C-alpha atoms as a printed R data frame, in Angstrom:
    type eleno elety resid chain resno      x       y       z
1   ATOM     1    CA   MET     A     1  0.227 -22.525  -0.867
2   ATOM     2    CA   THR     A     2  1.056 -22.313   2.701
3   ATOM     3    CA   ASN     A     3 -0.380 -19.238   4.300
4   ATOM     4    CA   LEU     A     4  2.047 -16.694   5.504
5   ATOM     5    CA   THR     A     5  0.512 -16.061   8.793
6   ATOM     6    CA   ASP     A     6  0.693 -19.910   9.483
7   ATOM     7    CA   LEU     A     7  4.453 -19.734   8.718
8   ATOM     8    CA   ALA     A     8  4.922 -16.721  10.994
9   ATOM     9    CA   ASP     A     9  3.222 -18.496  13.825
10  ATOM    10    CA   LYS     A    10  5.149 -21.786  13.132
11  ATOM    11    CA   TYR     A    11  8.558 -19.824  13.368
12  ATOM    12    CA   GLY     A    12  7.565 -17.570  16.192
13  ATOM    13    CA   SER     A    13  7.905 -14.346  14.180
14  ATOM    14    CA   ASP     A    14  5.950 -11.347  15.667
15  ATOM    15    CA   LYS     A    15  4.515 -10.530  12.185
16  ATOM    16    CA   GLY     A    16  2.067 -13.199  12.518
17  ATOM    17    CA   SER     A    17 -1.383 -13.479  14.317
18  ATOM    18    CA   LYS     A    18  0.187 -13.415  17.830
19  ATOM    19    CA   LYS     A    19  1.163  -9.830  17.635
20  ATOM    20    CA   HIS     A    20  1.170  -7.349  14.567
21  ATOM    21    CA   ARG     A    21 -0.766  -9.417  11.913
22  ATOM    22    CA   TYR     A    22  1.506  -7.983   9.243
23  ATOM    23    CA   THR     A    23  1.410 -11.206   7.345
24  ATOM    24    CA   GLU     A    24 -2.271 -11.006   6.516
25  ATOM    25    CA   LEU     A    25 -1.468  -7.988   4.270
26  ATOM    26    CA   TYR     A    26  1.823  -9.608   3.129
27  ATOM    27    CA   HIS     A    27  0.443 -12.859   1.988
28  ATOM    28    CA   MET     A    28 -1.938 -10.739  -0.476
29  ATOM    29    CA   LEU     A    29  0.884  -8.543  -1.573
30  ATOM    30    CA   PHE     A    30  3.764 -11.272  -1.883
31  ATOM    31    CA   GLN     A    31  1.726 -14.337  -3.282
32  ATOM    32    CA   PRO     A    32  2.679 -13.524  -6.936
33  ATOM    33    CA   PHE     A    33  6.230 -13.411  -5.846
34  ATOM    34    CA   ALA     A    34  6.172 -16.779  -3.820
35  ATOM    35    CA   ASP     A    35  7.662 -19.125  -6.478
36  ATOM    36    CA   GLN     A    36  9.741 -16.535  -8.508
37  ATOM    37    CA   GLN     A    37 13.330 -16.040  -8.455
38  ATOM    38    CA   ILE     A    38 13.402 -12.677  -6.805
39  ATOM    39    CA   ASN     A    39 15.729 -10.693  -4.265
40  ATOM    40    CA   PHE     A    40 14.309 -10.010  -0.899
41  ATOM    41    CA   MET     A    41 15.811  -8.055   1.921
42  ATOM    42    CA   GLU     A    42 14.631  -7.622   5.445
43  ATOM    43    CA   MET     A    43 16.361  -5.170   7.866
44  ATOM    44    CA   GLY     A    44 16.088  -6.218  11.537
45  ATOM    45    CA   LEU     A    45 16.180  -9.889  12.057
46  ATOM    46    CA   LEU     A    46 15.447 -10.491  15.806
47  ATOM    47    CA   ILE     A    47 13.868  -8.385  18.558
48  ATOM    48    CA   GLY     A    48 16.121  -6.827  20.932
49  ATOM    49    CA   GLY     A    49 19.413  -5.007  20.412
50  ATOM    50    CA   PRO     A    50 20.645  -1.163  20.846
51  ATOM    51    CA   GLU     A    51 17.032   0.182  20.453
52  ATOM    52    CA   HIS     A    52 16.319  -1.628  23.671
53  ATOM    53    CA   GLY     A    53 19.543  -0.898  25.418
54  ATOM    54    CA   ILE     A    54 21.226  -4.205  24.634
55  ATOM    55    CA   ASP     A    55 24.667  -4.197  23.112
56  ATOM    56    CA   ALA     A    56 25.062  -4.660  19.240
57  ATOM    57    CA   ASP     A    57 27.335  -7.555  20.051
58  ATOM    58    CA   ARG     A    58 24.695  -9.528  21.735
59  ATOM    59    CA   LYS     A    59 24.599 -13.251  21.286
60  ATOM    60    CA   THR     A    60 22.080 -14.043  18.458
61  ATOM    61    CA   THR     A    61 20.438 -17.304  18.600
62  ATOM    62    CA   ASP     A    62 17.350 -17.396  15.959
63  ATOM    63    CA   LEU     A    63 16.096 -15.829  12.882
64  ATOM    64    CA   PRO     A    64 12.265 -16.346  12.881
65  ATOM    65    CA   SER     A    65 11.189 -14.145  10.145
66  ATOM    66    CA   ILE     A    66 14.199 -15.231   7.835
67  ATOM    67    CA   ARG     A    67 13.106 -18.990   8.388
68  ATOM    68    CA   MET     A    68  9.703 -17.947   7.418
69  ATOM    69    CA   TRP     A    69 10.717 -16.089   4.200
70  ATOM    70    CA   LEU     A    70 12.930 -19.019   3.143
71  ATOM    71    CA   GLU     A    71  9.996 -21.363   3.196
72  ATOM    72    CA   TYR     A    72  7.533 -19.030   1.789
73  ATOM    73    CA   PHE     A    73  9.630 -17.769  -1.224
74  ATOM    74    CA   SER     A    74 10.838 -20.957  -2.497
75  ATOM    75    CA   LYS     A    75 13.288 -19.716  -5.146
76  ATOM    76    CA   ALA     A    76 14.311 -16.162  -3.517
77  ATOM    77    CA   GLN     A    77 17.691 -15.014  -2.630
78  ATOM    78    CA   ILE     A    78 17.123 -13.605   0.893
79  ATOM    79    CA   THR     A    79 19.320 -10.964   2.415
80  ATOM    80    CA   GLY     A    80 19.131  -9.945   5.995
81  ATOM    81    CA   LEU     A    81 20.729  -6.819   7.361
82  ATOM    82    CA   ASP     A    82 21.212  -5.983  10.949
83  ATOM    83    CA   ILE     A    83 23.495  -4.250  13.408
84  ATOM    84    CA   SER     A    84 23.977  -7.372  15.352
85  ATOM    85    CA   ASP     A    85 26.013 -10.529  13.884
86  ATOM    86    CA   PHE     A    86 23.800 -13.165  12.289
87  ATOM    87    CA   SER     A    87 26.569 -14.482  10.149
88  ATOM    88    CA   TRP     A    88 26.399 -17.935  11.909
89  ATOM    89    CA   PHE     A    89 22.992 -18.763  10.023
90  ATOM    90    CA   SER     A    90 23.838 -20.775   6.862
91  ATOM    91    CA   HIS     A    91 21.540 -21.314   3.870
92  ATOM    92    CA   GLU     A    92 22.103 -21.481   0.334
93  ATOM    93    CA   ARG     A    93 19.758 -18.802  -0.333
94  ATOM    94    CA   PHE     A    94 20.654 -16.491   2.508
95  ATOM    95    CA   SER     A    95 23.134 -13.885   2.773
96  ATOM    96    CA   PHE     A    96 24.039 -11.483   5.791
97  ATOM    97    CA   VAL     A    97 25.037  -7.879   5.858
98  ATOM    98    CA   ARG     A    98 26.102  -6.305   9.121
99  ATOM    99    CA   CYS     A    99 25.203  -2.575   9.089
100 ATOM   100    CA   ASP     A   100 24.650   0.492  11.399
101 ATOM   101    CA   MET     A   101 21.816   2.531  10.006
102 ATOM   102    CA   ASP     A   102 22.771   5.798  11.462
103 ATOM   103    CA   THR     A   103 24.330   7.018   8.318
104 ATOM   104    CA   ARG     A   104 23.358   6.911   4.602
105 ATOM   105    CA   ASP     A   105 27.074   6.360   3.607
106 ATOM   106    CA   GLY     A   106 27.344   3.436   6.143
107 ATOM   107    CA   ILE     A   107 24.194   1.865   4.398
108 ATOM   108    CA   ALA     A   108 25.405   2.712   1.012
109 ATOM   109    CA   GLN     A   109 28.863   0.999   1.679
110 ATOM   110    CA   ALA     A   110 27.355  -2.054   3.230
111 ATOM   111    CA   THR     A   111 24.766  -2.752   0.585
112 ATOM   112    CA   ALA     A   112 27.031  -1.489  -2.637
113 ATOM   113    CA   ASP     A   113 27.499  -5.096  -3.963
114 ATOM   114    CA   LEU     A   114 23.932  -6.208  -3.500
115 ATOM   115    CA   PRO     A   115 21.741  -6.926  -6.576
116 ATOM   116    CA   GLN     A   116 18.531  -4.840  -7.237
117 ATOM   117    CA   MET     A   117 15.743  -5.934  -4.969
118 ATOM   118    CA   ASP     A   118 12.122  -6.748  -5.444
119 ATOM   119    CA   ILE     A   119 10.991  -6.530  -2.046
120 ATOM   120    CA   ILE     A   120 12.594  -4.608   0.962
121 ATOM   121    CA   ILE     A   121 11.272  -4.683   4.490
122 ATOM   122    CA   ASP     A   122 12.518  -2.263   7.120
123 ATOM   123    CA   ASP     A   123 11.897  -3.759  10.498
124 ATOM   124    CA   ALA     A   124 15.206  -2.532  12.041
125 ATOM   125    CA   SER     A   125 15.711   0.093  14.879
126 ATOM   126    CA   HIS     A   126 12.368   1.956  13.970
127 ATOM   127    CA   ALA     A   127 14.372   5.449  14.602
128 ATOM   128    CA   SER     A   128 12.873   7.897  12.253
129 ATOM   129    CA   HIS     A   129 16.204   9.191  10.747
130 ATOM   130    CA   HIS     A   130 17.255   5.391  10.464
131 ATOM   131    CA   GLN     A   131 14.079   4.596   8.567
132 ATOM   132    CA   GLN     A   132 14.613   7.724   6.303
133 ATOM   133    CA   ASN     A   133 18.299   6.804   5.810
134 ATOM   134    CA   ALA     A   134 17.450   3.677   4.650
135 ATOM   135    CA   PHE     A   135 14.484   4.590   2.315
136 ATOM   136    CA   LEU     A   136 16.589   7.223   0.596
137 ATOM   137    CA   THR     A   137 19.385   5.011   0.060
138 ATOM   138    CA   LEU     A   138 17.659   1.713  -0.789
139 ATOM   139    CA   PHE     A   139 14.419   2.627  -2.617
140 ATOM   140    CA   PRO     A   140 16.561   3.450  -5.641
141 ATOM   141    CA   LYS     A   141 17.924  -0.117  -5.553
142 ATOM   142    CA   LEU     A   142 14.392  -1.474  -5.675
143 ATOM   143    CA   ARG     A   143 13.310  -2.775  -9.110
144 ATOM   144    CA   SER     A   144 10.356  -1.408 -11.031
145 ATOM   145    CA   GLY     A   145  7.137  -3.108  -9.605
146 ATOM   146    CA   GLY     A   146  9.054  -3.700  -6.287
147 ATOM   147    CA   LEU     A   147  7.575  -3.101  -2.988
148 ATOM   148    CA   TYR     A   148  9.128  -1.156  -0.024
149 ATOM   149    CA   ILE     A   149  7.731  -1.584   3.305
150 ATOM   150    CA   ILE     A   150  8.359   0.233   6.680
151 ATOM   151    CA   GLU     A   151  6.942  -1.540   9.804
152 ATOM   152    CA   ASP     A   152  6.282  -0.288  13.449
153 ATOM   153    CA   LEU     A   153  5.827   3.384  12.771
154 ATOM   154    CA   ARG     A   154  4.098   4.013  15.978
155 ATOM   155    CA   TRP     A   155  7.236   3.469  18.213
156 ATOM   156    CA   GLN     A   156 10.632   5.179  18.112
157 ATOM   157    CA   PRO     A   157 13.468   3.996  20.444
158 ATOM   158    CA   PRO     A   158 14.515   6.714  22.979
159 ATOM   159    CA   ALA     A   159 18.070   5.460  22.553
160 ATOM   160    CA   TYR     A   160 18.266   6.514  19.035
161 ATOM   161    CA   GLU     A   161 15.374   8.975  18.204
162 ATOM   162    CA   LYS     A   162 16.600  12.506  17.395
163 ATOM   163    CA   ASP     A   163 14.634  15.449  18.996
164 ATOM   164    CA   GLY     A   164 12.451  17.281  16.662
165 ATOM   165    CA   ILE     A   165 12.847  15.070  13.786
166 ATOM   166    CA   THR     A   166  9.850  14.505  11.559
167 ATOM   167    CA   LYS     A   167  8.430  11.072  12.120
168 ATOM   168    CA   THR     A   168  8.453   8.743   9.256
169 ATOM   169    CA   ALA     A   169  4.434   8.166   9.585
170 ATOM   170    CA   ALA     A   170  3.992  12.084   9.368
171 ATOM   171    CA   LEU     A   171  6.277  12.294   6.452
172 ATOM   172    CA   PHE     A   172  4.427   9.759   4.387
173 ATOM   173    CA   GLN     A   173  1.106  11.177   5.394
174 ATOM   174    CA   SER     A   174  2.111  14.509   4.102
175 ATOM   175    CA   TYR     A   175  2.717  12.612   0.775
176 ATOM   176    CA   GLN     A   176 -0.583  11.001   0.860
177 ATOM   177    CA   GLN     A   177 -2.467  14.294   1.588
178 ATOM   178    CA   ASN     A   178 -0.527  16.620  -0.518
179 ATOM   179    CA   ARG     A   179  1.430  14.517  -3.054
180 ATOM   180    CA   GLU     A   180  4.560  16.230  -1.639
181 ATOM   181    CA   PHE     A   181  6.772  15.261   1.247
182 ATOM   182    CA   ALA     A   182  7.051  17.779   4.264
183 ATOM   183    CA   HIS     A   183 10.033  17.493   6.556
184 ATOM   184    CA   VAL     A   184 11.739  19.844   9.164
185 ATOM   185    CA   ASP     A   185 14.817  19.296   7.425
186 ATOM   186    CA   THR     A   186 14.207  20.867   3.976
187 ATOM   187    CA   ASP     A   187 17.183  18.937   2.334
188 ATOM   188    CA   VAL     A   188 15.569  15.680   3.348
189 ATOM   189    CA   ALA     A   189 12.231  16.797   2.119
190 ATOM   190    CA   ASP     A   190 13.983  17.508  -1.430
191 ATOM   191    CA   GLU     A   191 15.549  14.271  -1.532
192 ATOM   192    CA   PHE     A   192 12.219  12.575  -0.689
193 ATOM   193    CA   ASN     A   193 10.385  14.758  -3.386
194 ATOM   194    CA   GLY     A   194 13.011  13.802  -5.727
195 ATOM   195    CA   LEU     A   195 11.855  10.271  -5.666
196 ATOM   196    CA   ARG     A   196  8.142  10.906  -6.124
197 ATOM   197    CA   LYS     A   197  8.465  10.234  -9.906
198 ATOM   198    CA   ASP     A   198  9.397   6.684  -9.053
199 ATOM   199    CA   MET     A   199  6.465   6.032  -6.707
200 ATOM   200    CA   SER     A   200  3.323   4.603  -8.253
201 ATOM   201    CA   GLY     A   201  1.637   4.061  -4.834
202 ATOM   202    CA   CYS     A   202  1.947   4.667  -1.113
203 ATOM   203    CA   PHE     A   203 -0.349   3.206   1.281
204 ATOM   204    CA   VAL     A   204 -0.434   3.630   5.274
205 ATOM   205    CA   PHE     A   205 -2.016   0.999   7.425
206 ATOM   206    CA   GLN     A   206 -2.887   1.404  11.143
207 ATOM   207    CA   VAL     A   207 -2.319  -1.031  14.092
208 ATOM   208    CA   LYS     A   208 -4.196  -4.192  13.301
209 ATOM   209    CA   TYR     A   209 -5.820  -2.171  10.293
210 ATOM   210    CA   GLN     A   210 -7.997  -0.464  12.656
211 ATOM   211    CA   LYS     A   211 -8.657   3.075  11.256
212 ATOM   212    CA   GLN     A   212 -8.937   4.736  14.487
213 ATOM   213    CA   ARG     A   213 -5.550   3.753  15.885
214 ATOM   214    CA   ARG     A   214 -2.096   4.832  15.041
215 ATOM   215    CA   ASP     A   215 -0.213   4.386  11.863
216 ATOM   216    CA   GLN     A   216  1.948   1.125  11.916
217 ATOM   217    CA   VAL     A   217  3.117   0.021   8.529
218 ATOM   218    CA   ILE     A   218  3.739   1.772   5.175
219 ATOM   219    CA   VAL     A   219  3.616   0.004   1.711
220 ATOM   220    CA   VAL     A   220  5.375   1.822  -1.306
221 ATOM   221    CA   HIS     A   221  5.114   0.479  -4.756
222 ATOM   222    CA   LYS     A   222  7.699   1.354  -7.310
223 ATOM   223    CA   ARG     A   223  6.782   2.629 -10.684
């Protein structure tokens, strides 16, 4: 089997050895799915966009990680979700959904017709409320045994981040430490705690897997 890190480097994805090294973890997690007919979603398809002060209607020219996923998951249906337009990319196993992550209603409407997913990766704006909106909306669409991953926890975009909001890393660390989610918004905390019964495992990894560094990626396994 082709190694996922090799594919990331081949297509220029920042998930590979050149930067984040996420694919070292993902290859272990995803290998059992590689030749299965699964539904896979990635949110956030190309570096740049409003989180970096670039207009959402920017011209997009590549899909590095989607090309990687299509080769790695030989039978998967891949859904890409982004605030910018990637509808120009055509592949029989790829579909695109354009979506702003700012509200849960918007995410729910954009994804209403999608099937249940086996793997979901949030590599979108990295704003805390966007990550939390997406999880609360989409974790219920994950199949039993599925994986939900949130990347790039250590950075939040100034253009989007709300003052005083509980960071996503801190939110999941509270669950790991106390088996209960703590959030400055008690309604958000209650909604996350309502999902605990469906979570069989939650793991937080630091930058380049070095324990002394900041939290970087979360993996949640659905019961």
